[in-house]
Short mmCIF file of C-alpha atoms in Angstrom, two decimals:
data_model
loop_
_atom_site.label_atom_id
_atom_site.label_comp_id
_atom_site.label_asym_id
_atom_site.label_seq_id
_atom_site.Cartn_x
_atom_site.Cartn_y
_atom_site.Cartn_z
CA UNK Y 1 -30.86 -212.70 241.52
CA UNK Y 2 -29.87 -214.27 244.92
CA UNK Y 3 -27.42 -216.27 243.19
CA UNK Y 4 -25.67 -213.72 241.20
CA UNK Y 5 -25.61 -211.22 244.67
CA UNK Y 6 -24.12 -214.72 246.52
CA UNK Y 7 -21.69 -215.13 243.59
CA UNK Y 8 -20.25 -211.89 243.56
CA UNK Y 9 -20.06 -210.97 247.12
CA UNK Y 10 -18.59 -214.26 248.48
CA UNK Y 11 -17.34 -216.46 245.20
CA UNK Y 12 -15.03 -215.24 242.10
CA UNK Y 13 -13.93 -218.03 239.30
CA UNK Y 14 -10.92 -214.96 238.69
CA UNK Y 15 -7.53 -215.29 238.15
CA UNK Y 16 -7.03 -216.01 242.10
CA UNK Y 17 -9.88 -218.51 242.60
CA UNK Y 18 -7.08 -222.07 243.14
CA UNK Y 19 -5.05 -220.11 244.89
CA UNK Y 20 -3.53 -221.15 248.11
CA UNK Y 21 -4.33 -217.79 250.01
CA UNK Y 22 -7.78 -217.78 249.91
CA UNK Y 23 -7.56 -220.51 252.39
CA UNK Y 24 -5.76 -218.47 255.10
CA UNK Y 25 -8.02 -217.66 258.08
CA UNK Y 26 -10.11 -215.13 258.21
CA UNK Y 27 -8.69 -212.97 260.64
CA UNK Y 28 -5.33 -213.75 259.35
CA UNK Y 29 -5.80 -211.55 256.28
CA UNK Y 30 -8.85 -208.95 257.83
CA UNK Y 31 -6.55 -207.20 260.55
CA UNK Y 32 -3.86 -206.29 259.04
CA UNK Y 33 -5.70 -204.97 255.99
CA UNK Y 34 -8.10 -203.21 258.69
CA UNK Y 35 -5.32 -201.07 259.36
CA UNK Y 36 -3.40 -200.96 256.10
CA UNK Y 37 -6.55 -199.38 254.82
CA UNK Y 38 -6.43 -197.06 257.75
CA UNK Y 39 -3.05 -195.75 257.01
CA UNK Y 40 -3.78 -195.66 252.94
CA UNK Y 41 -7.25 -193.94 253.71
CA UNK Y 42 -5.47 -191.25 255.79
CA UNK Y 43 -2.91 -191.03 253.16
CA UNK Y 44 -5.76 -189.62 251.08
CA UNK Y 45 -7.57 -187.54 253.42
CA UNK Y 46 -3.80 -185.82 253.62
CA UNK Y 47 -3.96 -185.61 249.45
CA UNK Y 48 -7.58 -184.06 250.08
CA UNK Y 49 -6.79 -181.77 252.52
CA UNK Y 50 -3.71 -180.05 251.53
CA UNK Y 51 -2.93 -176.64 250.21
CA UNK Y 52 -3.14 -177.62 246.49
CA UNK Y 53 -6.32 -180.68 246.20
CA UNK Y 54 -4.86 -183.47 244.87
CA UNK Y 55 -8.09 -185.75 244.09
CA UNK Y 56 -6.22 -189.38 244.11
CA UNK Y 57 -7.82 -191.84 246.84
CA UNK Y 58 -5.20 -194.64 247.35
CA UNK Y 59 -7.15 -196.72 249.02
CA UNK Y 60 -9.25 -197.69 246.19
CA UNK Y 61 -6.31 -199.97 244.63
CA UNK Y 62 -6.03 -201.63 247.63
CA UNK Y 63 -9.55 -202.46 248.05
CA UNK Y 64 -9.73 -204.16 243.96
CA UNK Y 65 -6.25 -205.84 245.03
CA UNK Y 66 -7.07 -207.62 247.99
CA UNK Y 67 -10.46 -208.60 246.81
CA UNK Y 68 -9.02 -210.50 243.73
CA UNK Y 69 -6.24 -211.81 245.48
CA UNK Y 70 -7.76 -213.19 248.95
CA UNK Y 71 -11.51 -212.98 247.82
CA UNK Y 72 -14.75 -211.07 247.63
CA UNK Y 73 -15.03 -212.48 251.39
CA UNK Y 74 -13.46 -209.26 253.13
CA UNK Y 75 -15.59 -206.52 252.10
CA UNK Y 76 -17.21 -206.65 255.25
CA UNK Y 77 -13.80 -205.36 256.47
CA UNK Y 78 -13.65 -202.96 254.17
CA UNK Y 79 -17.00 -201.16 255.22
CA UNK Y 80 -15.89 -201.66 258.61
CA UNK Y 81 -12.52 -199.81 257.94
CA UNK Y 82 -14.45 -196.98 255.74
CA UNK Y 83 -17.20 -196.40 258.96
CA UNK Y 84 -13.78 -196.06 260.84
CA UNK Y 85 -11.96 -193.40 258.39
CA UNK Y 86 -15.30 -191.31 257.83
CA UNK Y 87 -16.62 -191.10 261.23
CA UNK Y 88 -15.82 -188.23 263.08
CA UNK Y 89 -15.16 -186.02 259.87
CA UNK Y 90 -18.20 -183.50 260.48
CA UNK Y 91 -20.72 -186.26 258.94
CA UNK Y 92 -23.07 -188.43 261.70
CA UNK Y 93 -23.79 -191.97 261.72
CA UNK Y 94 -26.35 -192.74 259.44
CA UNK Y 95 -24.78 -190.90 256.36
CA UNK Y 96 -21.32 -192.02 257.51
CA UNK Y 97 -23.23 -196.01 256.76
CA UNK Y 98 -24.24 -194.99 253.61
CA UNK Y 99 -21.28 -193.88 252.19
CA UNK Y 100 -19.48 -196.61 253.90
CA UNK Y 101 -21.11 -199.35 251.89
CA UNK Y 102 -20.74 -196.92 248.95
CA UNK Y 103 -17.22 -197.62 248.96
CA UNK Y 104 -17.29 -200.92 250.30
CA UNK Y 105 -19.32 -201.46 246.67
CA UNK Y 106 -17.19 -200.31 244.38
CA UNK Y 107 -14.04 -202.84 244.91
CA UNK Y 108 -17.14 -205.79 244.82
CA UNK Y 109 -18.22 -204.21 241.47
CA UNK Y 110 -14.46 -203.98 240.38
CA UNK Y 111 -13.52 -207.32 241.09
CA UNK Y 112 -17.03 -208.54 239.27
CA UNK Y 113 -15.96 -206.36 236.19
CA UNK Y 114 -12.08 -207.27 236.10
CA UNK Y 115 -12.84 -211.06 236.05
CA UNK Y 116 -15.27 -210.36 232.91
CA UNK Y 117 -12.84 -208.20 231.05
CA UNK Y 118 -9.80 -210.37 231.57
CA UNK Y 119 -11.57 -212.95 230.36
CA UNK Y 120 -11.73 -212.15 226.67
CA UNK Y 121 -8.54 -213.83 225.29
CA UNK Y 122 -9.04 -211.90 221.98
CA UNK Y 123 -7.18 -208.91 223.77
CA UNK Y 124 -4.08 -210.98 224.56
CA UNK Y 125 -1.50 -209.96 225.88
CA UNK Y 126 -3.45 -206.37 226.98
CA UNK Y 127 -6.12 -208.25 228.45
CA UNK Y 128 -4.70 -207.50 232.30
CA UNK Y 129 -4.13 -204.08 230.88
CA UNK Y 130 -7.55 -203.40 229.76
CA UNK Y 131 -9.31 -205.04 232.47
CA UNK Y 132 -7.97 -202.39 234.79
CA UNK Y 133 -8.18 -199.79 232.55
CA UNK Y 134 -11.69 -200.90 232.64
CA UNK Y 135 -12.55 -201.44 236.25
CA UNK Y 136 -10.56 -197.94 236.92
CA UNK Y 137 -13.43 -196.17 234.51
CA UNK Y 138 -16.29 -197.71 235.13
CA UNK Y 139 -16.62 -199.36 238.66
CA UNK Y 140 -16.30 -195.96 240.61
CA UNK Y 141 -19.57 -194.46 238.54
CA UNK Y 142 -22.34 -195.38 240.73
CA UNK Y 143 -20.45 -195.70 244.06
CA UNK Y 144 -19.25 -192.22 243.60
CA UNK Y 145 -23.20 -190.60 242.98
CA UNK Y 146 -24.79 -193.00 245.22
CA UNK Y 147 -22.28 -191.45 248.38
CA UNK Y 148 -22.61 -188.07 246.66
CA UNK Y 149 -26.41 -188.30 246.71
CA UNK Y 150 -26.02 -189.88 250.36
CA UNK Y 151 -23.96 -186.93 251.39
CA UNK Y 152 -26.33 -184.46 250.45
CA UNK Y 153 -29.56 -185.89 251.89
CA UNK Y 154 -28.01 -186.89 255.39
CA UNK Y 155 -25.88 -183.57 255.47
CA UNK Y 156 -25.79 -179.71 255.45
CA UNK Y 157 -24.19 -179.99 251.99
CA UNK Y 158 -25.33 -178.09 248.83
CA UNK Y 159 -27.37 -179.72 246.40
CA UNK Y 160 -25.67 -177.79 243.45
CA UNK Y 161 -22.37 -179.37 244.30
CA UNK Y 162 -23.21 -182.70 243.08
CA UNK Y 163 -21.88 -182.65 240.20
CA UNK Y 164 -18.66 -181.12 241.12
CA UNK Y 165 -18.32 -183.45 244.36
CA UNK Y 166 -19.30 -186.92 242.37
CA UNK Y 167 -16.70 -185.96 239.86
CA UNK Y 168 -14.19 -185.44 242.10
CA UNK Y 169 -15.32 -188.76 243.87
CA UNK Y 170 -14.94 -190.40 240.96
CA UNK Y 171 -11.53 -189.13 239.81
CA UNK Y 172 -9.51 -189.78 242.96
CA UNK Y 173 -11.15 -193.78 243.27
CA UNK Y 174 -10.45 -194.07 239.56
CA UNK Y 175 -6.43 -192.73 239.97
CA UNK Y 176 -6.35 -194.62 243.20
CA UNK Y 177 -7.20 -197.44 241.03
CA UNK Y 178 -5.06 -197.25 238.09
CA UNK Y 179 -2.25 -196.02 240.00
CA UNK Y 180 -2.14 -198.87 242.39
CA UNK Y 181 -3.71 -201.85 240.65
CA UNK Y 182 -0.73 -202.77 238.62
CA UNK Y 183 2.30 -203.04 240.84
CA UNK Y 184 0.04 -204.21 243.70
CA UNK Y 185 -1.89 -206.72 241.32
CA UNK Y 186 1.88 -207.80 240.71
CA UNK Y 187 3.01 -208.42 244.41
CA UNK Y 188 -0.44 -210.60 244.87
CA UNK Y 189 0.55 -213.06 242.15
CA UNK Y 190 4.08 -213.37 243.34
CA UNK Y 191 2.23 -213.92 247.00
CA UNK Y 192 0.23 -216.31 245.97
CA UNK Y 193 2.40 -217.90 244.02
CA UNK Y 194 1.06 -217.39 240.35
CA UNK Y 195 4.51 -215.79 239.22
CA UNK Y 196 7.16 -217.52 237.21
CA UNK Y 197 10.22 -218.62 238.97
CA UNK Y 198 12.96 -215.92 237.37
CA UNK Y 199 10.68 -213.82 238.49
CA UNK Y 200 11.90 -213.21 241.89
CA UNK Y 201 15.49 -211.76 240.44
CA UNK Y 202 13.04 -209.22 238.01
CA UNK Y 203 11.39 -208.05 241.50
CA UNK Y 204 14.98 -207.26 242.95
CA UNK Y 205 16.11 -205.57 239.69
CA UNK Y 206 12.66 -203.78 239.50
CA UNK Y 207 13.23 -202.21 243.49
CA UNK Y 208 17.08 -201.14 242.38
CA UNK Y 209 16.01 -199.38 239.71
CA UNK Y 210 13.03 -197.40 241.29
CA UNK Y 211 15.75 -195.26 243.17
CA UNK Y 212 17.12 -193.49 240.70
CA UNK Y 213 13.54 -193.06 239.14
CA UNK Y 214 12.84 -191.65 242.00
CA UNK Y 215 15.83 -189.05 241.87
CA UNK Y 216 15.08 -188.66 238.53
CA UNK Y 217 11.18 -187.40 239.43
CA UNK Y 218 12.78 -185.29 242.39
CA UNK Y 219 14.44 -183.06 239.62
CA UNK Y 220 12.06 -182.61 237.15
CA UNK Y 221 8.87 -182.46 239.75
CA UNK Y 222 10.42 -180.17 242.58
CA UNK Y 223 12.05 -177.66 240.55
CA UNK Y 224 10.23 -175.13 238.48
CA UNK Y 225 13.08 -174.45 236.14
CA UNK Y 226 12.97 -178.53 235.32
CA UNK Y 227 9.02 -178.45 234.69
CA UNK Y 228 10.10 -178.31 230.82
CA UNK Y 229 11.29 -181.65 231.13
CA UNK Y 230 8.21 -183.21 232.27
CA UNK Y 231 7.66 -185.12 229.52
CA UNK Y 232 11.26 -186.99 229.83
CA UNK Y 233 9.58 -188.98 232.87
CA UNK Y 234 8.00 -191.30 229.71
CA UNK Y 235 11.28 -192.45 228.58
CA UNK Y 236 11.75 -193.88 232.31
CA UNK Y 237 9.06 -196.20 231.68
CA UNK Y 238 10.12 -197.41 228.61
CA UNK Y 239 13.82 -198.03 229.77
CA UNK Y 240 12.61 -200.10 232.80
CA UNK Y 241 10.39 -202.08 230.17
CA UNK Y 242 13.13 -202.78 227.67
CA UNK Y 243 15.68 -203.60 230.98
CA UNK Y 244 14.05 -205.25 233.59
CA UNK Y 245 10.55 -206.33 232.17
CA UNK Y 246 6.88 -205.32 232.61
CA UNK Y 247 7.32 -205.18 236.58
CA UNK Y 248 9.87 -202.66 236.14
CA UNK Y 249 7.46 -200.52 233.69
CA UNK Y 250 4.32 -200.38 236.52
CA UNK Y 251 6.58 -199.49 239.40
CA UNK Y 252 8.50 -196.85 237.37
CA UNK Y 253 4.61 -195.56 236.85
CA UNK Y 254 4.09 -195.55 240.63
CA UNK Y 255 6.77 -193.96 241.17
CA UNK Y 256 6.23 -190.91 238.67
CA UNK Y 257 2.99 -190.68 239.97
CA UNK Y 258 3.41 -190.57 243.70
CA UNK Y 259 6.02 -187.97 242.65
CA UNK Y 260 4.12 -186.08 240.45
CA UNK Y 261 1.03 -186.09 243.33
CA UNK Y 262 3.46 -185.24 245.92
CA UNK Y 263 4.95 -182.06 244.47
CA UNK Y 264 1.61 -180.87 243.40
CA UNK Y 265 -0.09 -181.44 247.06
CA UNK Y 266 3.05 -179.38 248.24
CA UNK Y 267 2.49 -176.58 245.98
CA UNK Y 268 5.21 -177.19 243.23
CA UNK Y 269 6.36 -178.39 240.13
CA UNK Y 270 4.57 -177.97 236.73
CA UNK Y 271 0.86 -179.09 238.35
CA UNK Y 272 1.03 -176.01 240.58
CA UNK Y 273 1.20 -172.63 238.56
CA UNK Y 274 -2.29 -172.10 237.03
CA UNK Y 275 -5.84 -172.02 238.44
CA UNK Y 276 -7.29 -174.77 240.55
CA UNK Y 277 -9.01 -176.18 238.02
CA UNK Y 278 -6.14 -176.22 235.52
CA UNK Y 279 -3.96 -178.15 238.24
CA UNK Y 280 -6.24 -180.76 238.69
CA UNK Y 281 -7.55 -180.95 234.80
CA UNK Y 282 -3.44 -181.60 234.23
CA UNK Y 283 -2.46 -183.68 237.09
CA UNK Y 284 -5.58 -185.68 236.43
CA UNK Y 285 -4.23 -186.53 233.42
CA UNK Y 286 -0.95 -186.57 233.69
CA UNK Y 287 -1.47 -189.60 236.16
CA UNK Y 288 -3.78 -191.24 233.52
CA UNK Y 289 -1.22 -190.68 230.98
CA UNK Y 290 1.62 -192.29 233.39
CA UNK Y 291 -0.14 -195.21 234.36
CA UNK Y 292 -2.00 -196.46 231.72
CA UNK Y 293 1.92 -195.82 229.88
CA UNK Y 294 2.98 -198.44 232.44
CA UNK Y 295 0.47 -200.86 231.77
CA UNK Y 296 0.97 -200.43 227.90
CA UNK Y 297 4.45 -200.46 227.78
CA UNK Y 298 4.75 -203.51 229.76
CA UNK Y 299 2.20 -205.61 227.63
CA UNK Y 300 3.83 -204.05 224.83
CA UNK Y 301 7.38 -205.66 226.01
CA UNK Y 302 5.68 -208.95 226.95
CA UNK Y 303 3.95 -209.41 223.46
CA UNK Y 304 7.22 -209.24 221.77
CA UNK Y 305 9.83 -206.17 220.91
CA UNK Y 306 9.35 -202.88 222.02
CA UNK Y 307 11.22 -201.25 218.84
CA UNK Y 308 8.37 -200.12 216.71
CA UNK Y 309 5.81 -198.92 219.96
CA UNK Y 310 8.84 -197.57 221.54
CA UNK Y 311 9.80 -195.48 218.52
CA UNK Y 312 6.09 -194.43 218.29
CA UNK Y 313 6.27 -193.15 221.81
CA UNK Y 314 9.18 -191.75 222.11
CA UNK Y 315 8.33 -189.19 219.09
CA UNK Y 316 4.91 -189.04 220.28
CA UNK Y 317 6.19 -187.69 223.99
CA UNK Y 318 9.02 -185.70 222.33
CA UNK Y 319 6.30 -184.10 220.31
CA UNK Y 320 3.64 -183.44 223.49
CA UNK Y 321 6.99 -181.93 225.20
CA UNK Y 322 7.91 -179.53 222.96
CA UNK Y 323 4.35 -178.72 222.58
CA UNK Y 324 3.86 -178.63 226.43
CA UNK Y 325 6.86 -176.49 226.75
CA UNK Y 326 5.55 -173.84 224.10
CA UNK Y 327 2.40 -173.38 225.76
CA UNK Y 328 3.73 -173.31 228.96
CA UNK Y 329 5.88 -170.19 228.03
CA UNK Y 330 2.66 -168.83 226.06
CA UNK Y 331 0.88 -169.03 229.23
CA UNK Y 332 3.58 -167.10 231.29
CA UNK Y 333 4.28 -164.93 228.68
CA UNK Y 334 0.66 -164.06 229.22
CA UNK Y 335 0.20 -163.95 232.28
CA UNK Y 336 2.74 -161.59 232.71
CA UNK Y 337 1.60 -159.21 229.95
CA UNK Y 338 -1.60 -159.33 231.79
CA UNK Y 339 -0.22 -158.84 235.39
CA UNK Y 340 2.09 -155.51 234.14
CA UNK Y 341 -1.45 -154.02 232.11
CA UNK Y 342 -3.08 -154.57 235.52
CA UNK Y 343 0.55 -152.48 237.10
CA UNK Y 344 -0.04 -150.08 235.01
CA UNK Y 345 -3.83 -149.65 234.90
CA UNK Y 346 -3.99 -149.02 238.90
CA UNK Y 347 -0.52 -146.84 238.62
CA UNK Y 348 -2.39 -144.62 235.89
CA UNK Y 349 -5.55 -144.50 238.36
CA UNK Y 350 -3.42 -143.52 241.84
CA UNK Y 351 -1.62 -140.76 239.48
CA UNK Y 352 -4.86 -139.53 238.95
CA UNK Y 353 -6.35 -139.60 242.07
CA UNK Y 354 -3.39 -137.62 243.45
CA UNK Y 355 -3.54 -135.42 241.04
CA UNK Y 356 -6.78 -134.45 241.79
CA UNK Y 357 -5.72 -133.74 245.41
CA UNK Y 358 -2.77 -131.58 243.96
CA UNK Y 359 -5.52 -129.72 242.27
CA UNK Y 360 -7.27 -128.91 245.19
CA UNK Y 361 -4.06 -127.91 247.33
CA UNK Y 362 -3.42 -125.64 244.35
CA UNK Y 363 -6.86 -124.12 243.98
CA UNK Y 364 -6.92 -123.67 247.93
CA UNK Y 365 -3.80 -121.73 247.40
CA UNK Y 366 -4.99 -119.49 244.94
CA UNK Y 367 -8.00 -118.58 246.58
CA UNK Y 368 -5.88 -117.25 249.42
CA UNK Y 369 -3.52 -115.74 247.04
CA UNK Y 370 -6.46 -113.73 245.60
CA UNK Y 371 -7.42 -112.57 249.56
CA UNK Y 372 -6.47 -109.88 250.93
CA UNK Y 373 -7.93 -110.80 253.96
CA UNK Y 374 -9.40 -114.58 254.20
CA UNK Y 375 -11.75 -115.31 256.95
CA UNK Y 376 -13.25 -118.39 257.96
CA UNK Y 377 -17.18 -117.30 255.97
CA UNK Y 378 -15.16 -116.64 252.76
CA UNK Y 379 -12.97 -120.33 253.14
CA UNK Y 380 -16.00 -122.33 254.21
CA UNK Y 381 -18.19 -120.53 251.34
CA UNK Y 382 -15.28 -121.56 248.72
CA UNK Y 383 -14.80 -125.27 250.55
CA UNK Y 384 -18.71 -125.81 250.12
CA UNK Y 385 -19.52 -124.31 246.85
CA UNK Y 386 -16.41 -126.63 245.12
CA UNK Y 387 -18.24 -129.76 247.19
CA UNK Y 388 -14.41 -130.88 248.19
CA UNK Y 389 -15.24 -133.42 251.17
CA UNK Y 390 -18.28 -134.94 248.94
CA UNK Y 391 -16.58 -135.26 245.23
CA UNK Y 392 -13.07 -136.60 246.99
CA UNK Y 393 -14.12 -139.26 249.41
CA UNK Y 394 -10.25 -138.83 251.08
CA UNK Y 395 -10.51 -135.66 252.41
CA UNK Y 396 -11.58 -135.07 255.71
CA UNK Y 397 -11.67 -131.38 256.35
CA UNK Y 398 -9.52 -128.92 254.17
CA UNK Y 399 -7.94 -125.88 256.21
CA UNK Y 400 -5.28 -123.19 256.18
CA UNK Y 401 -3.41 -121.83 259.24
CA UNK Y 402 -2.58 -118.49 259.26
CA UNK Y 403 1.09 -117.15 260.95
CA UNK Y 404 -0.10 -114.52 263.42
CA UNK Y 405 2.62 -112.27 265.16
CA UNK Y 406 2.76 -112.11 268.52
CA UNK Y 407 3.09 -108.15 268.25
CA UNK Y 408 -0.50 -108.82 266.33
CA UNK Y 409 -2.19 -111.14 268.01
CA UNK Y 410 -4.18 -108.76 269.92
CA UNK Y 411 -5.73 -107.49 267.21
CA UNK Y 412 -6.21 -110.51 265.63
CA UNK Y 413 -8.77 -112.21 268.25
CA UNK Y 414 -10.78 -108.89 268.31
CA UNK Y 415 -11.10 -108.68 264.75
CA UNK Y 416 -12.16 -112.65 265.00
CA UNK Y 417 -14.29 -111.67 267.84
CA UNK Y 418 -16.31 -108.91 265.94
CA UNK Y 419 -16.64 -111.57 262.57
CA UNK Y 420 -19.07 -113.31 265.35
CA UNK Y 421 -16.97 -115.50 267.36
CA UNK Y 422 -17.51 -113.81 270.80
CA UNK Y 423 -14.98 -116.60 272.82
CA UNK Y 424 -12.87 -117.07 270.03
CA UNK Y 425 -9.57 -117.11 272.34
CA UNK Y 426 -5.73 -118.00 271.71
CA UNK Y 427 -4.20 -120.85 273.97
CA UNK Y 428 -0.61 -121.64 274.24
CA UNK Y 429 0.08 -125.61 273.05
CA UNK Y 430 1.16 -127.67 275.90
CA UNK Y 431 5.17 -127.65 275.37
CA UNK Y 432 5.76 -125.16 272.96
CA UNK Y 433 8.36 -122.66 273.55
CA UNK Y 434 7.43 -119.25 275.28
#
């Protein structure tokens, strides 16, 4: 057991075992990826945070990267950069520890389970492609409930929100994963020094063409009248594959992604118009979709042509799109249906509820129609005996004022006076004309 621990916390026989760089010194590689990690893990507190939750933790590509590349050595720099990011954010110390090796654990697991699943040569040229497929699904499972189950015991947190809080644990390391694994998977072997020759020109080519990728995404992510399009984005990823090479395919994914998690954190594009939990249930697998695209597409163009799984796609995202677009109108079709029944329902209800108040305005009126002479007994009798201020919750009081001649207003307050109301009196209002 001691062995196995040793071997996969401090030795890997990976891909990156020979290689020069995990002979630089120690400190060399630890401080600046202290406070890369910083930057990426505020990146996703931003993602986490924002107006529309966009579950994707960046930093968890990072982590699986720079283990594989410089060596399961640096995890101790990883916890220490995870204390960093987590402390402070409403949770103490001793929970903040837990979780801290929680995450620290799951790029040691990844690196443990990419090595394994690269390893089968049956899978060929989709063996890099399945390996972090695989490490994207299954190394964030028992990081993401053991900081869950941390977070609830060592906080005021709800018990009942495990499973909602694991699962979005696990989501955002798993994107973080697949989103960042490939392209920075391919900047470690150029580093250190695993890449072919030619392929320096390919990285050039790759960076030119992620600009107008990027336009591209700018249109069809920021604008709600392009969110028809969305599934166009695909064909991107094939045309860098068939252009510029496999490279070309994962950073054309990166792109699309980081586009398609931008716009929804903002609050627009196609990831943004229906309930919380449809946003996230789409985006989630939108970026799936995109990235594991990348990967495939790219293994795809290195195992030979891409004419026949290139045709496949192509009428398989043509097909999603016109079925994406049809529900999408369905749904606002609906949803506006629904929104003018709910107009109408509370329109119908006010017109009655007025009406009722025009019904006791009229009924008012006819009772001192039918008077010859109204007094206050007689009004208060009819106010009561309807129960107006209890049956119509908006009325305050209900009265009538009665024009009163000055020739006549003598009479007037003795007659009131003999009905019982001995001080009844007449005053002048402040500022009224003589």
């Amino acid at each position: 057991m001691a062995t196995l621990l040793r071997r996969v916390f401090c030795h890997d026989d990976g891909l990156f075992s020979a290689s020069t760089v995990r002979n630089l010194p120690y400190a060399t590689v630890a401080i600046p990826l202290f406070f890369i990690h910083l930057a990426l893990s505020q990146l996703g507190w931003l993602l986490l945070s924002g107006t529309t939750l966009t579950p994707v933790w960046p930093a968890a590509g990072l982590d699986l990267v720079v283990l594989l590349v410089f060596g399961p050595r640096f995890w101790p720099v990883l916890f220490a950069a995870y204390f960093t990011t987590i402390y402070g954010r409403s949770v103490t110390w001793a929970p903040d520890l837990g979780m801290s090796l929680a995450n620290a654990l799951r790029p040691v697991i990844g690196v443990w389970l990419f090595n394994t699943i690269s390893k089968r040569k049956s899978l060929g040229h989709f063996e890099e492609t399945a390996a972090i497929a695989g490490t994207a699904l299954l190394s964030p499972l028992a990081p993401a409930a053991l900081g869950t189950g941390i977070l609830i015991l060592g906080c005021p947190f709800p018990a009942s929100q495990w499973q909602l809080v694991s699962s979005r644990w696990f989501i955002g390391d798993a994107l973080g994963i697949l989103i960042l694994t490939p392209v920075l998977l391919g900047l470690g072997k150029w580093a250190a020094g695993l890449a072919q020759p030619g392929d320096r020109k390919m990285i050039a080519k790759t960076v030119l063409l992620a600009a107008p990728v990027a336009i591209v995404c700018y249109f069809v992510f920021s604008r709600p009248e392009a969110s028809s399009l969305l599934f166009s984005v695909f064909l991107l990823i094939l045309v860098s594959a068939a252009w510029v090479g496999p490279p070309a395919a994962r950073v054309s994914a990166l792109v699309i992604a980081s586009a398609a998690v931008w716009a929804t954190h903002t609050g627009v594009g196609a990831f943004a118009g229906g309930t919380v939990h449809e946003n996230l249930q789409n985006l989630n697998l939108f970026l799936a979709a995109v990235s594991l695209t990348g990967l495939a597409v790219g293994a795809f163009r290195s195992s030979g042509s891409l004419l026949l799984p290139g045709s496949v796609l192509v009428a398989g995202w043509v097909l999603s799109g016109w079925l994406y677009a049809s529900l999408d109108r369905d749904r606002v079709d609906y949803d506006q249906a629904r929104f003018d029944k709910l107009v109408t329902a509370v329109e119908s209800r006010m017109r009655g509820r007025l009406a009722n108040y025009e019904d006791v305005l009229r009924g008012g009126a006819g009772f001192l129609a039918a008077s010859d002479h109204p007094d206050p007994q007689n009004w208060h009798s009819y106010v009561d005996r309807l129960g107006l201020l209890a049956r119509y919750p908006g009325i305050t009081a209900v009265e009538f004022i009665r024009w009163v001649p000055d020739a006549q207003l003598e009479n007037f307050v003795a007659e009131r006076r003999r009905q019982g109301l001995p001080d009844f009196q007449v005053r002048p209002m402040p500022g009224a004309p003589e």
